[in-house]
PDB file of C-alpha atoms in Angstrom:
ATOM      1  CA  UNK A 152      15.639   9.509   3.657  1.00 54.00           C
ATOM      2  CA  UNK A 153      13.570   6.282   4.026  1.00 61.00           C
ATOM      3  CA  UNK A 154      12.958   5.226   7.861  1.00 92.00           C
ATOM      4  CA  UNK A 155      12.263   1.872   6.781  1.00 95.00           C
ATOM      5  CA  UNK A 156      14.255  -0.357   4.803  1.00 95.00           C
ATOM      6  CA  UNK A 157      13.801  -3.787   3.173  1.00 97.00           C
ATOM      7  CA  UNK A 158      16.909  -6.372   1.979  1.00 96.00           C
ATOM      8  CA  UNK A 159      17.512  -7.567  -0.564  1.00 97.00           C
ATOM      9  CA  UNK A 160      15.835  -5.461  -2.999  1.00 95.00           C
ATOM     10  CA  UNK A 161      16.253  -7.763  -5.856  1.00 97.00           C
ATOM     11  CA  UNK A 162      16.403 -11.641  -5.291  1.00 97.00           C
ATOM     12  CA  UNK A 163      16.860 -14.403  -7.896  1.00 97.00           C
ATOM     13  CA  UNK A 164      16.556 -17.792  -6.610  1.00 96.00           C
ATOM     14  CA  UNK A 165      15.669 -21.106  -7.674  1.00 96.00           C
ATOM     15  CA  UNK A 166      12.992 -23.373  -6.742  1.00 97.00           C
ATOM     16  CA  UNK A 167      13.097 -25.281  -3.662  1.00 96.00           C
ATOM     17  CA  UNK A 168      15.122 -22.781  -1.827  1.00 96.00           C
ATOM     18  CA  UNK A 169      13.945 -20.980   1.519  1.00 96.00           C
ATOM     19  CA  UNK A 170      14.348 -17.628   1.722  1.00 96.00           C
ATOM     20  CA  UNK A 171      14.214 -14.137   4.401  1.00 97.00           C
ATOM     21  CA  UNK A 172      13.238 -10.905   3.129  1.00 98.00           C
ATOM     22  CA  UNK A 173      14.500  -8.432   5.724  1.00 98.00           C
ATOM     23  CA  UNK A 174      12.591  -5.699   7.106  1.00 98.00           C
ATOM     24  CA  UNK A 175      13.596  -2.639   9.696  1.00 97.00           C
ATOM     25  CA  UNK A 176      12.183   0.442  10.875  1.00 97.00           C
ATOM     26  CA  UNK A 177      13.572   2.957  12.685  1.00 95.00           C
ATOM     27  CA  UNK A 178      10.029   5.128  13.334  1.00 95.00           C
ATOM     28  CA  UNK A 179       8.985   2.940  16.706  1.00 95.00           C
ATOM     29  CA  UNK A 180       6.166   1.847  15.340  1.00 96.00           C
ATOM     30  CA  UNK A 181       4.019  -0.582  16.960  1.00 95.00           C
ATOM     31  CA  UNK A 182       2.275  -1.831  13.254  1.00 96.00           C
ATOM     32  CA  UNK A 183       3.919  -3.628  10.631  1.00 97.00           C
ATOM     33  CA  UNK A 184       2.543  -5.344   7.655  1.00 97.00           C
ATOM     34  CA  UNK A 185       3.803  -7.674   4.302  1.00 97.00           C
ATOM     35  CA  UNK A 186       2.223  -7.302   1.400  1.00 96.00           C
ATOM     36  CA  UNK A 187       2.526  -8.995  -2.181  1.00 96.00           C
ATOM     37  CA  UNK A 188       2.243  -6.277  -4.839  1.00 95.00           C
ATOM     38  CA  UNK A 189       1.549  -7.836  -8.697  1.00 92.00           C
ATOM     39  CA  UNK A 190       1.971  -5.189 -11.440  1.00 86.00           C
ATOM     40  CA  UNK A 191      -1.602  -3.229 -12.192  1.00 85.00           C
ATOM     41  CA  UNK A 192      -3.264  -5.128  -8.941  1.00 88.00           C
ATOM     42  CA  UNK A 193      -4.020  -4.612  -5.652  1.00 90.00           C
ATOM     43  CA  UNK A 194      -1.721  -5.382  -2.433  1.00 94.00           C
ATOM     44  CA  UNK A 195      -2.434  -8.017  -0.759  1.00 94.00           C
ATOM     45  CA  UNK A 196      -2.046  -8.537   2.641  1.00 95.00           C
ATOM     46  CA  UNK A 197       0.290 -11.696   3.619  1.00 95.00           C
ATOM     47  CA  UNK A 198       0.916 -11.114   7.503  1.00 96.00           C
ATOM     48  CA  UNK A 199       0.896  -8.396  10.239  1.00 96.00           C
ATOM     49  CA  UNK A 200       2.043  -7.825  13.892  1.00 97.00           C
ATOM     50  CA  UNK A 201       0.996  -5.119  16.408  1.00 95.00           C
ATOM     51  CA  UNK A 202       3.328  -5.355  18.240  1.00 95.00           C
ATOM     52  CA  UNK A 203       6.595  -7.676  20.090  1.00 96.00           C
ATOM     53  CA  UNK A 204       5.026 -11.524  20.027  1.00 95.00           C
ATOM     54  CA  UNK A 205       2.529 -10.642  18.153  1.00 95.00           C
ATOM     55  CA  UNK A 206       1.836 -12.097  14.453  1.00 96.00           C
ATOM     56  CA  UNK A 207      -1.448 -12.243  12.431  1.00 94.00           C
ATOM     57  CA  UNK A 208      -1.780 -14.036   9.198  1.00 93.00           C
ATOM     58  CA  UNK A 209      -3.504 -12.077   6.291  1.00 91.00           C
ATOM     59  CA  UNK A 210      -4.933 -13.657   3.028  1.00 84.00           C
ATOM     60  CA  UNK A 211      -1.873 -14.973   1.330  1.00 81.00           C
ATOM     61  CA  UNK A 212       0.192 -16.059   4.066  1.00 72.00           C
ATOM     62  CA  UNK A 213       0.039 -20.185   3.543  1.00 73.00           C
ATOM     63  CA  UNK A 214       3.569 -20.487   2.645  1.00 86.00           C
ATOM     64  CA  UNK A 215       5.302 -18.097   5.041  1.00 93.00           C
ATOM     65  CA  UNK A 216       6.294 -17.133   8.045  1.00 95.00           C
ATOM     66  CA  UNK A 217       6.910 -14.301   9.919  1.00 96.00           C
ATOM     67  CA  UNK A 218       8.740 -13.134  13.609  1.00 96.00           C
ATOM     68  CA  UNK A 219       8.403 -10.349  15.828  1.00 97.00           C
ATOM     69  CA  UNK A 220      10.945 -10.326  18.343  1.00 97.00           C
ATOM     70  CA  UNK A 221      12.160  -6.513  18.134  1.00 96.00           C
ATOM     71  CA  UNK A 222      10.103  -3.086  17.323  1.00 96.00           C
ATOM     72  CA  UNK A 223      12.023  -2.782  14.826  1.00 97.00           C
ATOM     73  CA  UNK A 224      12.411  -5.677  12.902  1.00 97.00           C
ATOM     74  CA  UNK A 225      10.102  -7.895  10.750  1.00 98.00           C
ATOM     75  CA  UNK A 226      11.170 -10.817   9.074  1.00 98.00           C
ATOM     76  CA  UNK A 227       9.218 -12.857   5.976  1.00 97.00           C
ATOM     77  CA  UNK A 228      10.208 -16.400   5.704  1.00 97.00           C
ATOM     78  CA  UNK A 229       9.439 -18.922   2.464  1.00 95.00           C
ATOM     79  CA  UNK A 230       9.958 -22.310   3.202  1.00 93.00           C
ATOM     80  CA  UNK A 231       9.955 -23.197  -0.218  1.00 95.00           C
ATOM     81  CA  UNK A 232      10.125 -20.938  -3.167  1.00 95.00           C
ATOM     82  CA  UNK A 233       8.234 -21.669  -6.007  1.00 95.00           C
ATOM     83  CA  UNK A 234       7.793 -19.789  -9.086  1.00 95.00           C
ATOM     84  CA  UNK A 235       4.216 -18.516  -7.934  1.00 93.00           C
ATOM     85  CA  UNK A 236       6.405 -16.210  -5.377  1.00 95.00           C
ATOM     86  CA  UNK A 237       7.794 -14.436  -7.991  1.00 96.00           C
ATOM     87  CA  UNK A 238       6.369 -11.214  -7.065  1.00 95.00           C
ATOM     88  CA  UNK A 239       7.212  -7.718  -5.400  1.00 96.00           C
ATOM     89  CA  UNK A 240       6.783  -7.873  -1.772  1.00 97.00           C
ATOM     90  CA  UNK A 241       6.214  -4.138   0.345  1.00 97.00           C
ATOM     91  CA  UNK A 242       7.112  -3.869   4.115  1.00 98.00           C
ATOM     92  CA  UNK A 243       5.087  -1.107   5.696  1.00 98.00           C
ATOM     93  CA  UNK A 244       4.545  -0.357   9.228  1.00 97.00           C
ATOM     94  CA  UNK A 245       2.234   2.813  11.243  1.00 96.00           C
ATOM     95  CA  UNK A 246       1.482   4.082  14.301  1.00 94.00           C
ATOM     96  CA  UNK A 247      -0.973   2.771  16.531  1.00 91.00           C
ATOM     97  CA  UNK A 248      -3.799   5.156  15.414  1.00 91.00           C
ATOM     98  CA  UNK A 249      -6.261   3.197  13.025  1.00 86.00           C
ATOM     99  CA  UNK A 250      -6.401   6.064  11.386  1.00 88.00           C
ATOM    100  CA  UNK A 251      -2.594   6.423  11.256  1.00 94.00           C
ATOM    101  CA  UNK A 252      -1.019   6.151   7.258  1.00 95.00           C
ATOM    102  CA  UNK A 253       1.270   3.200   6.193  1.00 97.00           C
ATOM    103  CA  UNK A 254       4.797   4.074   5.799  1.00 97.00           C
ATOM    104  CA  UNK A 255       6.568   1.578   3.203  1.00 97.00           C
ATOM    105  CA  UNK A 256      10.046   0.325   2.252  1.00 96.00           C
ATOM    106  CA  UNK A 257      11.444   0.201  -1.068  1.00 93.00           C
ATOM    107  CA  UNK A 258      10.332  -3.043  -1.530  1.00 95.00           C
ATOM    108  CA  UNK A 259      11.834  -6.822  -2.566  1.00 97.00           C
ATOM    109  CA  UNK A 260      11.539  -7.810  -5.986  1.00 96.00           C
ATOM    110  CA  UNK A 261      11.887 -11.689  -6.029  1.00 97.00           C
ATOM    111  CA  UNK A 262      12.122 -13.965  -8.847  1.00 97.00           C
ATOM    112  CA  UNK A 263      12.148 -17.671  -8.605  1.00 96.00           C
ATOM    113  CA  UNK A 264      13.315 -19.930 -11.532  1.00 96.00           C
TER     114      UNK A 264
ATOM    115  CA  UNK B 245     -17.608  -9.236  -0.811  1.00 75.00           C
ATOM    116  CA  UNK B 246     -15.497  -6.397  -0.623  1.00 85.00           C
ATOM    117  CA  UNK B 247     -14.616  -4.476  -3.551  1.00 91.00           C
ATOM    118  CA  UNK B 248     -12.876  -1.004  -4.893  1.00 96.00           C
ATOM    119  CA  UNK B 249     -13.005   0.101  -8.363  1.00 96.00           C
ATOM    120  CA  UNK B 250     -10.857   2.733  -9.628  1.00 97.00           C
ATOM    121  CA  UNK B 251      -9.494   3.084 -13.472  1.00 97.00           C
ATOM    122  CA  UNK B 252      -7.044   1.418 -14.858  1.00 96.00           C
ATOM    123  CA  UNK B 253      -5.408   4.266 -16.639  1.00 97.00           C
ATOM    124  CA  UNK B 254      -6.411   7.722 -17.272  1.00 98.00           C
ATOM    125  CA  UNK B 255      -3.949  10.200 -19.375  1.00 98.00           C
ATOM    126  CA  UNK B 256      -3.696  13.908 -19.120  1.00 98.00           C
ATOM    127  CA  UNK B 257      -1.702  16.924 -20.216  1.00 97.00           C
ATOM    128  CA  UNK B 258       0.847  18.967 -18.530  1.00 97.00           C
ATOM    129  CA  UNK B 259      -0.673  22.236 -16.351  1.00 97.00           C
ATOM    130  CA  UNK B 260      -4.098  20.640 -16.831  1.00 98.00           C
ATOM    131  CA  UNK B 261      -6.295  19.051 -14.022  1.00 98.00           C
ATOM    132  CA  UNK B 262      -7.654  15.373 -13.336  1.00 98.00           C
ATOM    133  CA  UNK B 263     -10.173  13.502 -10.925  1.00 98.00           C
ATOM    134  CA  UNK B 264      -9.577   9.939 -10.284  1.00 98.00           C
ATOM    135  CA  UNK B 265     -12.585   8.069  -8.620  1.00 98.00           C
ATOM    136  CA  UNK B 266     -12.907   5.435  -6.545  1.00 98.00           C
ATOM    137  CA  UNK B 267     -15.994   3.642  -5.911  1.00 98.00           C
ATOM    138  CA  UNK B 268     -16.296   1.218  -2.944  1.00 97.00           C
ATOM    139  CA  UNK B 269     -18.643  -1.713  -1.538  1.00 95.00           C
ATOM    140  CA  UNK B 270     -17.218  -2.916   1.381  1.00 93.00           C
ATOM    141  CA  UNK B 271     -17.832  -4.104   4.864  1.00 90.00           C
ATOM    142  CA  UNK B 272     -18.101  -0.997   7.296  1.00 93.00           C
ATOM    143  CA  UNK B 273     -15.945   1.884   6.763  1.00 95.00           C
ATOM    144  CA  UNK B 274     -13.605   3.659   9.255  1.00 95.00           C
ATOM    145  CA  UNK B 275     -11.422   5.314   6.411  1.00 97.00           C
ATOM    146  CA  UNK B 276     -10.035   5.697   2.985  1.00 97.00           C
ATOM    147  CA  UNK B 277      -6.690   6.583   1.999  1.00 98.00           C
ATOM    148  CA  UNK B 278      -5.033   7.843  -1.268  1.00 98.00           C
ATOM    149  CA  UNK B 279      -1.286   6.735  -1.933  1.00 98.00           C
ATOM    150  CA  UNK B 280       0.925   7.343  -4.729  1.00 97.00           C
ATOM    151  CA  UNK B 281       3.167   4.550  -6.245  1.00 96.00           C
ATOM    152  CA  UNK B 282       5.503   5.499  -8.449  1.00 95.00           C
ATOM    153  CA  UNK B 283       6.835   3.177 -10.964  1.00 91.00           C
ATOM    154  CA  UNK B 284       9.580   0.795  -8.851  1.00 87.00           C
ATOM    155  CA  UNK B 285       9.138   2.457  -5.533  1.00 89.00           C
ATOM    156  CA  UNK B 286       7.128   2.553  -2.677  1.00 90.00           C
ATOM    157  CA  UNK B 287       3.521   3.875  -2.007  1.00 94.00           C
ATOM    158  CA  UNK B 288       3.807   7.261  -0.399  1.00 96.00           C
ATOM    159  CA  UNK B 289       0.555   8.831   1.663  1.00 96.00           C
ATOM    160  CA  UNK B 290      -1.064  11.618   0.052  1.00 97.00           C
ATOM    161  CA  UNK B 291      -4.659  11.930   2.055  1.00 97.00           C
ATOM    162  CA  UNK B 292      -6.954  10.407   4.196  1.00 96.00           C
ATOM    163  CA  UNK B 293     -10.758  11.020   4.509  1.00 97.00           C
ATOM    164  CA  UNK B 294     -13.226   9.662   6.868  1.00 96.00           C
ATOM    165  CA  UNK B 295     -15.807  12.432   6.946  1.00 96.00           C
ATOM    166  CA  UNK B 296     -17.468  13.191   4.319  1.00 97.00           C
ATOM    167  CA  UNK B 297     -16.209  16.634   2.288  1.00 97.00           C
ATOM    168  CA  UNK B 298     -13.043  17.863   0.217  1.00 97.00           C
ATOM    169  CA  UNK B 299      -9.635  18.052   2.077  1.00 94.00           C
ATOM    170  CA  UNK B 300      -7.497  20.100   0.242  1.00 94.00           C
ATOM    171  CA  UNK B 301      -3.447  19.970   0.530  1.00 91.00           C
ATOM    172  CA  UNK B 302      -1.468  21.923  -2.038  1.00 94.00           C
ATOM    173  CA  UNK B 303      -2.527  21.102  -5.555  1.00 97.00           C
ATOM    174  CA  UNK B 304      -3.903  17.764  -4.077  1.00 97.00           C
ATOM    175  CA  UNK B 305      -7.584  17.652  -2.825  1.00 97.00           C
ATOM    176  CA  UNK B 306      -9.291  14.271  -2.256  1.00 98.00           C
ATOM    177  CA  UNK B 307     -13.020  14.095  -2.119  1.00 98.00           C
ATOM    178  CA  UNK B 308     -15.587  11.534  -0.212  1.00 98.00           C
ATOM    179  CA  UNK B 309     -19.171  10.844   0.001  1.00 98.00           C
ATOM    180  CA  UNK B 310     -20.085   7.776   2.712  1.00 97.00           C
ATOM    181  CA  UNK B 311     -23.559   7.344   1.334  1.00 96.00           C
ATOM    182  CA  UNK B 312     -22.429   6.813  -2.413  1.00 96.00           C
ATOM    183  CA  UNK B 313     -19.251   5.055  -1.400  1.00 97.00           C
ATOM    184  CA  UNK B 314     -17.061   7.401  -3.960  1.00 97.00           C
ATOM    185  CA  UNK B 315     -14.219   8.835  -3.590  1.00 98.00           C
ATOM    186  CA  UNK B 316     -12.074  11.448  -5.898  1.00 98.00           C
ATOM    187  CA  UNK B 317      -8.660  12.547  -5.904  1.00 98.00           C
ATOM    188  CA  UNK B 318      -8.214  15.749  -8.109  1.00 98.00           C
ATOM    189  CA  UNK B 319      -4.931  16.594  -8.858  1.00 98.00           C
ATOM    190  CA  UNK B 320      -4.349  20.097  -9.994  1.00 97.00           C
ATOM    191  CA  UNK B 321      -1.507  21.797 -12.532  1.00 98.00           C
ATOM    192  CA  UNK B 322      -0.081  18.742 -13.406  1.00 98.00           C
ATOM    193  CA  UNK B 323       3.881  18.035 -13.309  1.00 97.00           C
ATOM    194  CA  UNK B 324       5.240  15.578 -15.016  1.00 97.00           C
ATOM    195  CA  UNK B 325       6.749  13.782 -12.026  1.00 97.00           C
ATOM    196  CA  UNK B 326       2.774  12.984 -10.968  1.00 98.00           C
ATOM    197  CA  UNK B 327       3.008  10.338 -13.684  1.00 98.00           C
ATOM    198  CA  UNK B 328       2.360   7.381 -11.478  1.00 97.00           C
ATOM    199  CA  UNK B 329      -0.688   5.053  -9.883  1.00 97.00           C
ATOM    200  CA  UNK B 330      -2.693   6.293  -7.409  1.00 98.00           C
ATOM    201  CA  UNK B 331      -4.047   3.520  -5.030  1.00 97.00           C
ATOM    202  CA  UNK B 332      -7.055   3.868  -3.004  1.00 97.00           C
ATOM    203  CA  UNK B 333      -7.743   2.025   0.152  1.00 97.00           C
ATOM    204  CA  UNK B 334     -10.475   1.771   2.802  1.00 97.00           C
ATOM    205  CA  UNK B 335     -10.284   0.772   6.218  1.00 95.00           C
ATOM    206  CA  UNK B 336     -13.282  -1.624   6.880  1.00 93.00           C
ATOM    207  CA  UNK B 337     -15.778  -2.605  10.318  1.00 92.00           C
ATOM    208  CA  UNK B 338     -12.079  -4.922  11.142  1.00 89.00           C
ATOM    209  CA  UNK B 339      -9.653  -1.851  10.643  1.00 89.00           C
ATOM    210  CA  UNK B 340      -7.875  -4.089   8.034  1.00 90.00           C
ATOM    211  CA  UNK B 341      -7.187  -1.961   5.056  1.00 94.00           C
ATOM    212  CA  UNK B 342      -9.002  -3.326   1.464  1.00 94.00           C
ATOM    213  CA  UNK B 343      -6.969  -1.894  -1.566  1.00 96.00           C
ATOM    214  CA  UNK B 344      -8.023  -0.768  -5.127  1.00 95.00           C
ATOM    215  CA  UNK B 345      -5.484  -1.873  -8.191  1.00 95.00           C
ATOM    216  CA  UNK B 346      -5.101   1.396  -8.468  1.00 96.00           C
ATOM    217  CA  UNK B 347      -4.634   4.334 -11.353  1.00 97.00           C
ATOM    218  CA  UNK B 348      -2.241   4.494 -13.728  1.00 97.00           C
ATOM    219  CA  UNK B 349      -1.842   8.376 -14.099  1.00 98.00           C
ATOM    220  CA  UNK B 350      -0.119   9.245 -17.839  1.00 98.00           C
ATOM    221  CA  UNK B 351       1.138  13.040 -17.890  1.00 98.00           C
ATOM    222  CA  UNK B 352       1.736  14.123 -21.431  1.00 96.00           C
ATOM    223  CA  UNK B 353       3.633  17.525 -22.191  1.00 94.00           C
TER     224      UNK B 353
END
């Protein structure tokens, strides 16, 4: 039974068009992370929060945005889809332990025409 | 810069056993983690090292050495549902985790 889920889980949408990927959690965990997952490649990290208020940008997050207003829920925004988005994008979040493992949602497989 | 190398695909047989490395370079080290991916769904946690030695857990046992910056997972009597990619990951000096493309695992009966 997954603890953390992610909406839509598949997205068509056409160019131009702004976009929210929804992502909640139901754990209470402090950490949560987006990440853009190509098939065969690595993740890579778009944004992350520690916590309420709190929002860090990772190394693909130029053309999105994120909110933390709730534990439990963490939002990814694209202003502008373009076909370079299309992509699968992973929600994970973890305790506040470094050392603590990432739990992930199903995922959001977007496509943009 | 940081880097991870681990195979791109490795096949094996049913009942059999496999090691998957993973070599690192990155900056600092505070941890690496093994996930599991299979195909369409989400990474799930299998082990995490940060001193060196084996961990074992089941038929799972994941390996590390710090001063050759290698890891191994070895997966033992293979099932057919451990067909899947096998992502390694290492917490560096910033805490911020640096992924490998990870292994594409191919069980054959």
């Amino acid at each position: 039974e997954a603890d953390i889920y992610q909406t839509p889980r598949y997205l068509v949408i056409g160019t131009g068009k702004k976009i929210t990927l929804e992502c909640s959690q139901t754990m209470g965990h402090d950490k949560m992370y987006w990440y853009q997952q190509d098939p065969g490649m690595e993740l890579h990290l778009i944004h992350y929060s520690y916590g309420v208020n709190s929002t860090e940008k990772g190394d693909l997050s130029s053309e999105s945005t994120v909110s933390r207003i709730r534990t439990e829920h963490f939002p990814l925004t694209l202003e502008s889809a373009r076909p370079s988005h299309t992509s699968q994008y992973l929600c994970a979040s973890s305790e506040s332990d470094q050392s603590s493992p990432l739990h992930f949602g199903n995922g959001t497989r977007l496509t943009v025409t | 810069g940081q880097n991870i190398d681990q195979p791109t695909e490795m096949t094996a047989t049913e009942g059999a056993i496999v090691q998957i490395n993973c070599t690192y370079q990155t900056s600092g080290f505070n941890g690496l983690f093994w996930y599991q991916q299979h195909a369409g769904e989400a990474p799930t946690f299998l082990s995490y090292n940060v001193l060196d030695g084996l961990e074992e857990k089941g038929r799972f046992s994941s390996f590390l050495s710090r001063s050759k910056g290698y890891s191994y997972l070895l997966l033992k009597e293979l099932q057919m549902k451990d067909s899947a990619s096998y992502l390694c990951a290492v917490l560096d000096s910033n805490y911020q985790l640096i992924w490998g493309a990870g292994t594409k695992l191919i069980i054959k009966p």
